[in-house]
Short mmCIF file of C-alpha atoms in Angstrom, two decimals:
data_model
loop_
_atom_site.label_atom_id
_atom_site.label_comp_id
_atom_site.label_asym_id
_atom_site.label_seq_id
_atom_site.Cartn_x
_atom_site.Cartn_y
_atom_site.Cartn_z
CA ASP A 1 0.00 0.00 0.00
CA GLN A 2 2.87 2.39 0.76
CA VAL A 3 4.46 1.78 -2.63
CA TYR A 4 1.10 2.10 -4.40
CA ALA A 5 0.58 5.49 -2.77
CA HIS A 6 3.89 6.69 -4.22
CA LEU A 7 3.67 5.27 -7.74
CA ASN A 8 3.77 8.73 -9.33
CA ASP A 9 6.07 10.30 -6.76
CA ALA A 10 9.32 11.50 -8.38
CA ALA A 11 11.00 11.29 -4.96
CA TRP A 12 10.47 7.51 -4.95
CA VAL A 13 12.29 5.25 -7.44
CA ILE A 14 11.25 1.60 -7.76
CA VAL A 15 13.58 -1.08 -9.12
CA ASP A 16 12.79 -4.61 -10.29
CA CYS A 17 15.57 -6.97 -9.19
CA ARG A 18 14.10 -10.31 -10.29
CA HIS A 19 16.72 -12.82 -11.40
CA LEU A 20 17.44 -16.54 -11.67
CA LEU A 21 20.87 -18.07 -11.18
CA GLN A 22 19.90 -20.84 -13.57
CA ASP A 23 18.93 -18.41 -16.35
CA PHE A 24 20.57 -14.98 -16.42
CA ASP A 25 18.04 -13.65 -18.97
CA ALA A 26 14.97 -14.70 -16.97
CA GLY A 27 14.76 -11.48 -14.95
CA ARG A 28 14.62 -9.31 -18.05
CA ARG A 29 11.96 -11.55 -19.58
CA MET A 30 9.84 -11.36 -16.42
CA TYR A 31 10.24 -7.58 -16.32
CA ASP A 32 9.30 -7.21 -20.00
CA ALA A 33 6.18 -9.32 -19.46
CA ALA A 34 4.92 -7.43 -16.40
CA HIS A 35 6.30 -5.18 -13.66
CA ILE A 36 5.20 -2.53 -11.18
CA PRO A 37 4.33 0.68 -13.06
CA GLY A 38 7.31 3.00 -13.23
CA ALA A 39 9.82 0.39 -12.06
CA PHE A 40 13.25 0.20 -13.66
CA PHE A 41 14.98 -3.10 -14.33
CA VAL A 42 18.20 -3.92 -12.47
CA SER A 43 20.51 -6.60 -13.82
CA ALA A 44 21.87 -8.65 -10.93
CA GLU A 45 24.85 -9.70 -13.02
CA ASP A 46 25.73 -6.34 -14.58
CA ASP A 47 24.27 -3.43 -12.60
CA ALA A 48 24.48 -4.84 -9.05
CA ALA A 49 27.76 -6.73 -9.44
CA GLY A 50 31.30 -5.97 -10.53
CA PRO A 51 33.56 -7.73 -13.04
CA LYS A 52 34.45 -11.33 -12.24
CA THR A 53 38.08 -12.47 -12.36
CA GLY A 54 37.56 -16.15 -11.58
CA THR A 55 38.95 -15.70 -8.08
CA ASN A 56 36.83 -12.86 -6.63
CA GLY A 57 33.51 -14.70 -6.42
CA ARG A 58 30.42 -14.94 -8.59
CA HIS A 59 28.93 -11.57 -7.59
CA PRO A 60 31.67 -9.11 -6.57
CA LEU A 61 30.45 -5.78 -5.26
CA PRO A 62 30.13 -3.20 -8.05
CA ASP A 63 32.45 -0.24 -8.19
CA PRO A 64 30.72 2.48 -6.11
CA GLN A 65 31.25 5.16 -8.77
CA ARG A 66 29.83 2.94 -11.52
CA PHE A 67 26.86 1.88 -9.40
CA ALA A 68 26.13 5.50 -8.49
CA GLY A 69 26.28 6.34 -12.19
CA PHE A 70 23.67 3.69 -12.85
CA LEU A 71 21.44 5.17 -10.14
CA ARG A 72 21.87 8.67 -11.59
CA GLU A 73 20.48 7.35 -14.87
CA LEU A 74 17.34 6.39 -12.93
CA GLY A 75 17.05 9.91 -11.52
CA VAL A 76 18.30 9.06 -8.03
CA ASN A 77 19.39 11.95 -5.81
CA ALA A 78 20.84 11.94 -2.31
CA ASP A 79 17.34 12.12 -0.79
CA THR A 80 15.55 9.74 -3.18
CA GLN A 81 13.67 6.87 -1.57
CA LEU A 82 14.58 3.67 -3.38
CA ILE A 83 12.28 0.64 -3.31
CA ALA A 84 13.62 -2.73 -4.46
CA TYR A 85 11.57 -5.83 -5.17
CA ASP A 86 12.19 -9.34 -6.45
CA ALA A 87 9.88 -12.30 -7.05
CA GLY A 88 9.17 -12.63 -3.32
CA ALA A 89 10.93 -14.72 -0.65
CA ASP A 90 14.09 -14.25 -2.70
CA MET A 91 17.49 -12.60 -2.31
CA TRP A 92 17.95 -10.07 -5.11
CA ALA A 93 16.08 -7.13 -3.57
CA ALA A 94 18.08 -7.53 -0.36
CA ARG A 95 21.28 -7.55 -2.43
CA PHE A 96 20.29 -4.24 -4.05
CA TRP A 97 19.38 -2.85 -0.62
CA TYR A 98 22.79 -3.81 0.70
CA VAL A 99 24.73 -2.36 -2.25
CA CYS A 100 22.88 0.95 -1.81
CA ARG A 101 23.79 0.97 1.86
CA TYR A 102 27.37 0.09 0.95
CA ILE A 103 27.73 3.17 -1.28
CA GLY A 104 26.24 5.33 1.49
CA HIS A 105 22.60 5.62 0.42
CA ASP A 106 20.42 4.67 3.38
CA ALA A 107 17.06 5.74 1.89
CA VAL A 108 16.42 2.29 0.45
CA ALA A 109 13.79 -0.31 1.35
CA VAL A 110 12.64 -3.73 0.20
CA LEU A 111 9.05 -4.36 -0.87
CA ASP A 112 7.87 -7.00 1.58
CA GLY A 113 6.74 -10.08 -0.34
CA GLY A 114 8.01 -8.72 -3.63
CA PHE A 115 6.16 -9.09 -6.91
CA ALA A 116 4.20 -12.05 -5.53
CA ALA A 117 2.66 -9.88 -2.82
CA TRP A 118 2.09 -6.97 -5.21
CA THR A 119 0.14 -9.06 -7.71
CA GLY A 120 -1.44 -11.23 -5.02
CA MET A 121 -2.95 -8.13 -3.45
CA GLY A 122 -4.35 -6.96 -6.77
CA LYS A 123 -2.02 -4.02 -7.40
CA PRO A 124 -1.55 -2.76 -10.98
CA ILE A 125 1.10 -4.05 -13.37
CA THR A 126 2.33 -2.98 -16.77
CA ALA A 127 4.67 -4.10 -19.55
CA GLN A 128 5.57 -0.52 -20.45
CA PRO A 129 9.10 0.47 -19.30
CA PRO A 130 9.61 4.03 -18.06
CA GLU A 131 12.03 6.45 -19.65
CA ARG A 132 15.29 6.86 -17.76
CA PRO A 133 15.47 10.53 -16.73
CA GLY A 134 19.27 10.49 -16.42
CA ASN A 135 19.24 13.56 -14.18
CA GLY A 136 20.17 12.07 -10.82
CA THR A 137 22.80 13.69 -8.61
CA ILE A 138 23.68 10.92 -6.14
CA THR A 139 27.38 10.59 -5.28
CA PRO A 140 28.82 7.54 -3.52
CA ARG A 141 30.20 7.60 0.00
CA PRO A 142 31.44 4.00 0.35
CA ARG A 143 31.08 2.43 3.79
CA THR A 144 33.98 0.05 4.08
CA ASP A 145 32.86 -0.75 7.64
CA LEU A 146 30.06 -2.89 6.16
CA VAL A 147 32.39 -5.40 4.48
CA VAL A 148 35.18 -7.84 5.27
CA ASP A 149 37.47 -9.56 2.79
CA ALA A 150 39.06 -13.00 2.54
CA ASN A 151 42.11 -11.95 4.55
CA ASP A 152 39.86 -10.69 7.36
CA VAL A 153 38.10 -14.06 7.41
CA LEU A 154 41.41 -15.92 7.42
CA GLN A 155 42.68 -13.84 10.34
CA SER A 156 39.41 -14.35 12.20
CA LEU A 157 39.75 -18.11 11.89
CA GLU A 158 42.89 -17.74 14.02
CA GLY A 159 41.89 -14.82 16.27
CA LYS A 160 38.13 -15.49 16.56
CA THR A 161 37.35 -11.80 16.02
CA PHE A 162 33.97 -12.53 14.43
CA SER A 163 31.64 -15.39 13.58
CA LEU A 164 30.30 -16.32 10.15
CA ILE A 165 26.64 -17.00 9.40
CA ASP A 166 26.20 -18.86 6.10
CA ALA A 167 22.86 -18.20 4.35
CA ARG A 168 22.95 -21.12 1.91
CA GLY A 169 20.61 -24.07 2.16
CA ALA A 170 21.68 -26.85 4.52
CA ASP A 171 22.56 -29.22 1.69
CA ARG A 172 25.01 -26.84 0.04
CA PHE A 173 26.40 -25.79 3.42
CA ASN A 174 27.18 -29.45 4.06
CA GLY A 175 28.73 -29.87 0.63
CA LYS A 176 25.86 -31.87 -0.84
CA ASN A 177 24.06 -31.25 -4.13
CA GLU A 178 26.48 -28.45 -5.01
CA THR A 179 25.52 -27.34 -8.52
CA VAL A 180 26.73 -23.72 -8.51
CA ASP A 181 30.31 -23.70 -7.21
CA PRO A 182 33.05 -26.17 -8.20
CA VAL A 183 33.80 -27.10 -4.58
CA GLY A 184 31.20 -28.15 -2.01
CA GLY A 185 31.47 -27.35 1.70
CA HIS A 186 31.78 -24.37 4.00
CA ILE A 187 34.23 -22.12 5.81
CA PRO A 188 35.38 -23.65 9.13
CA GLY A 189 33.33 -22.48 12.10
CA ALA A 190 30.49 -21.03 10.04
CA ILE A 191 26.94 -21.34 11.38
CA ASN A 192 24.23 -22.25 8.91
CA ARG A 193 21.04 -20.14 8.75
CA PRO A 194 19.35 -20.53 5.33
CA PHE A 195 18.12 -17.17 4.08
CA ARG A 196 14.61 -18.52 3.53
CA SER A 197 14.34 -18.90 7.32
CA ASN A 198 13.52 -15.19 7.41
CA TYR A 199 10.31 -15.53 5.39
CA THR A 200 6.78 -16.67 6.13
CA GLY A 201 3.23 -16.32 4.81
CA PRO A 202 1.66 -16.89 1.42
CA PHE A 203 3.81 -14.34 -0.40
CA GLY A 204 7.09 -14.86 1.41
CA GLN A 205 7.07 -11.79 3.60
CA PHE A 206 9.56 -11.28 6.40
CA LYS A 207 8.65 -12.71 9.77
CA ARG A 208 7.65 -10.25 12.48
CA PRO A 209 10.55 -8.32 14.06
CA ASP A 210 10.09 -10.06 17.41
CA GLU A 211 10.19 -13.50 15.75
CA LEU A 212 13.36 -12.63 13.86
CA ARG A 213 14.97 -11.19 16.97
CA ALA A 214 14.26 -14.34 18.98
CA GLU A 215 15.74 -16.52 16.25
CA PHE A 216 18.90 -14.44 15.83
CA GLU A 217 19.37 -14.03 19.59
CA ALA A 218 19.21 -17.82 19.90
CA ILE A 219 22.42 -17.98 17.86
CA GLY A 220 24.09 -16.35 20.85
CA ILE A 221 26.45 -13.95 19.08
CA PRO A 222 26.30 -10.12 19.38
CA PRO A 223 25.55 -8.37 16.06
CA GLN A 224 28.89 -6.55 16.08
CA ARG A 225 30.66 -9.92 15.94
CA ILE A 226 28.60 -11.36 13.08
CA VAL A 227 29.67 -11.48 9.44
CA HIS A 228 27.20 -12.81 6.89
CA GLN A 229 28.20 -14.91 3.90
CA CYS A 230 26.69 -17.40 1.46
CA GLY A 231 27.68 -18.62 -1.99
CA SER A 232 28.44 -15.26 -3.56
CA GLY A 233 27.39 -12.53 -1.14
CA VAL A 234 23.78 -12.29 -2.35
CA SER A 235 21.50 -14.40 -0.14
CA ALA A 236 23.62 -13.39 2.87
CA ALA A 237 22.12 -9.90 2.50
CA VAL A 238 18.74 -11.38 3.46
CA ASN A 239 20.09 -12.45 6.86
CA LEU A 240 21.70 -9.03 7.27
CA LEU A 241 18.41 -7.31 6.41
CA GLY A 242 16.55 -9.70 8.71
CA MET A 243 18.74 -8.62 11.61
CA GLU A 244 18.12 -4.96 10.76
CA ILE A 245 14.37 -5.61 10.82
CA ALA A 246 14.84 -7.38 14.15
CA GLY A 247 16.46 -4.25 15.58
CA MET A 248 19.92 -5.84 15.59
CA PRO A 249 22.10 -3.61 13.38
CA GLY A 250 25.87 -3.67 13.17
CA THR A 251 26.52 -6.88 11.24
CA ARG A 252 28.75 -7.06 8.16
CA LEU A 253 29.03 -8.96 4.89
CA TYR A 254 31.77 -11.02 3.29
CA PRO A 255 30.91 -10.31 -0.37
CA GLY A 256 33.22 -12.91 -1.92
CA SER A 257 31.71 -15.65 0.25
CA TRP A 258 32.16 -19.34 -0.56
CA SER A 259 32.65 -18.81 -4.31
CA GLU A 260 35.70 -16.63 -3.66
CA TRP A 261 36.92 -18.54 -0.63
CA SER A 262 36.88 -21.93 -2.36
CA ALA A 263 38.64 -20.58 -5.47
CA ASP A 264 41.89 -20.79 -3.49
CA ARG A 265 42.31 -24.43 -2.50
CA SER A 266 44.95 -23.46 0.08
CA ARG A 267 42.33 -21.85 2.30
CA PRO A 268 40.84 -23.91 5.15
CA MET A 269 37.59 -25.64 4.17
CA VAL A 270 35.15 -28.14 5.56
CA THR A 271 34.31 -30.46 2.66
CA PRO A 272 32.41 -33.76 2.46
#
């Protein structure tokens, strides 16, 4: 209802982040078929990720200047409210939310339940893409305090400075049915919390804040000592957002995650 009330509000910019790892063109096809009126398409592989080298993971963080340039094309200013959505109960809107936070833009939110909730509640859709205004003025202010790198993780394995929460499904965490990365397993000491654990209801909305807080508190680690990771730094953003919703800010992300970590076979790993 909040998004619907702002459909024609120039101060609100809506982005469609739908994507499938199994089919990189699927998101664009879904967008072209139907999307929220006025929403712009975001490519998870091109707009919300940086160049891949083969050793830096499957979805490296984009260059802040380049990502800000993309947002300027959409008319985003420093005070623009961004709204990201995906298919619902997915990870791509949370990834966009995190990247915006990473470049210093905090006025960003995720549409709860995504496109499934929007259509399920009878809101309007269109196949007509909007024109990119190209007149945005946003400038990046990267927040390096929100990220850790592989060396930080390696040092933490020795010094126990933080704990890892892995957002992948239990099978992939345990090195089974690995179809995305060449090596199956997880980083030593990581705790598994599948990102879908944050969702409930018919459209895959986030659980209530008090439910999320109880679940994260049960892990027994203060937010300031938590680093989220997954396969490539995407689904981990859902756990990070879940903790924000729960009123537990201060966690960080390891963007390279398992896909970067496992690219160097000399790093410690727990494999089947």
